[in-house]
XYZ file of C-alpha atoms in Angstrom:
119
model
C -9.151 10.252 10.494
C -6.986 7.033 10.401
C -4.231 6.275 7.858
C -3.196 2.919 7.482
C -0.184 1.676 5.689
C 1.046 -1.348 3.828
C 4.519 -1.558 3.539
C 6.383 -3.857 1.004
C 9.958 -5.286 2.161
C 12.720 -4.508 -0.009
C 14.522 -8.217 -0.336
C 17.136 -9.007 -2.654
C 14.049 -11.317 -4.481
C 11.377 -8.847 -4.436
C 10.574 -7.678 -7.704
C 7.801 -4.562 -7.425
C 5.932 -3.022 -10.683
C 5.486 0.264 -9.118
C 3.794 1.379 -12.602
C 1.580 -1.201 -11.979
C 0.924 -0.545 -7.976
C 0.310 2.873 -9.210
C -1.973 3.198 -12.068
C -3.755 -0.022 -11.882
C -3.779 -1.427 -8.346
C -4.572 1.365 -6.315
C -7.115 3.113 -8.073
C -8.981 -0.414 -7.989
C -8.635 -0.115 -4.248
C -10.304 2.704 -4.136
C -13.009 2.567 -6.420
C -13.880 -1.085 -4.475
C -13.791 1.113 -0.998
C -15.505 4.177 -2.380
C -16.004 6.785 0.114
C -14.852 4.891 3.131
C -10.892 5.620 0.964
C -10.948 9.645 1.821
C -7.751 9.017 -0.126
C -4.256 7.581 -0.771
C -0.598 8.073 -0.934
C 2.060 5.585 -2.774
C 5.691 5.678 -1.532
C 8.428 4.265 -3.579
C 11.487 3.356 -1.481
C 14.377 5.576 -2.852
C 17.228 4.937 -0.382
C 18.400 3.921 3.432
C 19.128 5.876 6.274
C 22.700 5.342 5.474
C 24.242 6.997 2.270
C 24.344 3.941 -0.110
C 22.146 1.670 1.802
C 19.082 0.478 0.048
C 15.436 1.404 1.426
C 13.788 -0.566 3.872
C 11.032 -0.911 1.747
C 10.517 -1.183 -1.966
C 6.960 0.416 -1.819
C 3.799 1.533 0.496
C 0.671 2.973 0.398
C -1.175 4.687 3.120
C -4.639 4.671 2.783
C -6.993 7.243 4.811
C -10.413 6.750 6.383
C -12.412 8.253 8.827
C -11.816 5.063 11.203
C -11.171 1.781 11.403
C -14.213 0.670 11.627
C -15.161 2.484 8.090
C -12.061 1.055 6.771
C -12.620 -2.223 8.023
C -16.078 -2.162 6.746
C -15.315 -1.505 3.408
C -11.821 -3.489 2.854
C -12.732 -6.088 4.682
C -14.602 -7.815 2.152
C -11.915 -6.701 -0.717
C -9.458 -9.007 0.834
C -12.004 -12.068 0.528
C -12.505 -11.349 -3.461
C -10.631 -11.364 -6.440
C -6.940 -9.065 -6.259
C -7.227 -8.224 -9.840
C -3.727 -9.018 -10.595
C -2.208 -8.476 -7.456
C 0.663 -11.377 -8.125
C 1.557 -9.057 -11.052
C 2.630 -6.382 -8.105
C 5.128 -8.261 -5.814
C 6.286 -11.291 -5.854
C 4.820 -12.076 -2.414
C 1.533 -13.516 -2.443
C -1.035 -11.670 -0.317
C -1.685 -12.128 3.452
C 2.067 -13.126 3.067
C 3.815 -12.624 6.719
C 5.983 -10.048 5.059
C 3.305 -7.452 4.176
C 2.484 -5.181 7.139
C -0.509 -2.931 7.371
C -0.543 -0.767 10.437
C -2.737 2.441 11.176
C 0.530 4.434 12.452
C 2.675 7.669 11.390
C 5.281 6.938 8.748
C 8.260 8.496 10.193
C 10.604 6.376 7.446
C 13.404 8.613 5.362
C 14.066 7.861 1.626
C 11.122 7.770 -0.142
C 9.158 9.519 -2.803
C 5.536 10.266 -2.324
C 2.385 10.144 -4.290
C -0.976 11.719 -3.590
C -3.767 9.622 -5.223
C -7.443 9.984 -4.675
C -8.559 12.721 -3.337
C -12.373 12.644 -2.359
């Protein structure tokens, strides 16, 4: 099993609809995956490290697939189609250089966690 995240900067500009990210845009990321999405979490950056600090991140999601090459297979060609409304989500546009997806442990503090999915 493989999780891979997408992580959404949290800039002094970035506006996120986490209502949105939640009940719209992830369950369409799933249903276009199907089976290859085991399931998902959403994260919604709380705080920093720091007491007072803001989070590193505004939002993430960590998707989880059997491998990469099942994930690839099946989100590949999502990222070719329409977003359905993905501008609505962040102001960054997507591909932007700012949005990282990595298959890796998330070992950040200060967030609140969702679990979405579930096969």
């Amino acid at each position: 099993m493989i999780k891979v995240s997408v992580m959404y900067p949290n800039k002094s500009d970035a506006r996120f609809d986490h209502d949105y990210y939640r009940n719209k845009h992830m369950p369409l990321v799933k249903a276009r995956m199907g089976d290859a999405c085991k399931y998902y979490t959403i994260d919604k950056g709380l705080a920093g490290g720091a007491p007072g600090s803001p989070a590193t991140y505004v939002g993430m999601c960590h998707i989880f697939a059997d491998s990469v090459e099942t994930f690839q297979k099946s989100f590949g060609p999502q990222r070719q189609g329409d977003h359905g409304g993905y501008c609505q989500l962040h102001r960054h546009r997507a591909g932007h250089a700012d949005q990282r997806s990595r298959c890796r442990e998330m070992k950040q503090g200060g967030v609140s966690s969702l679990r979405h999915g579930r096969a």
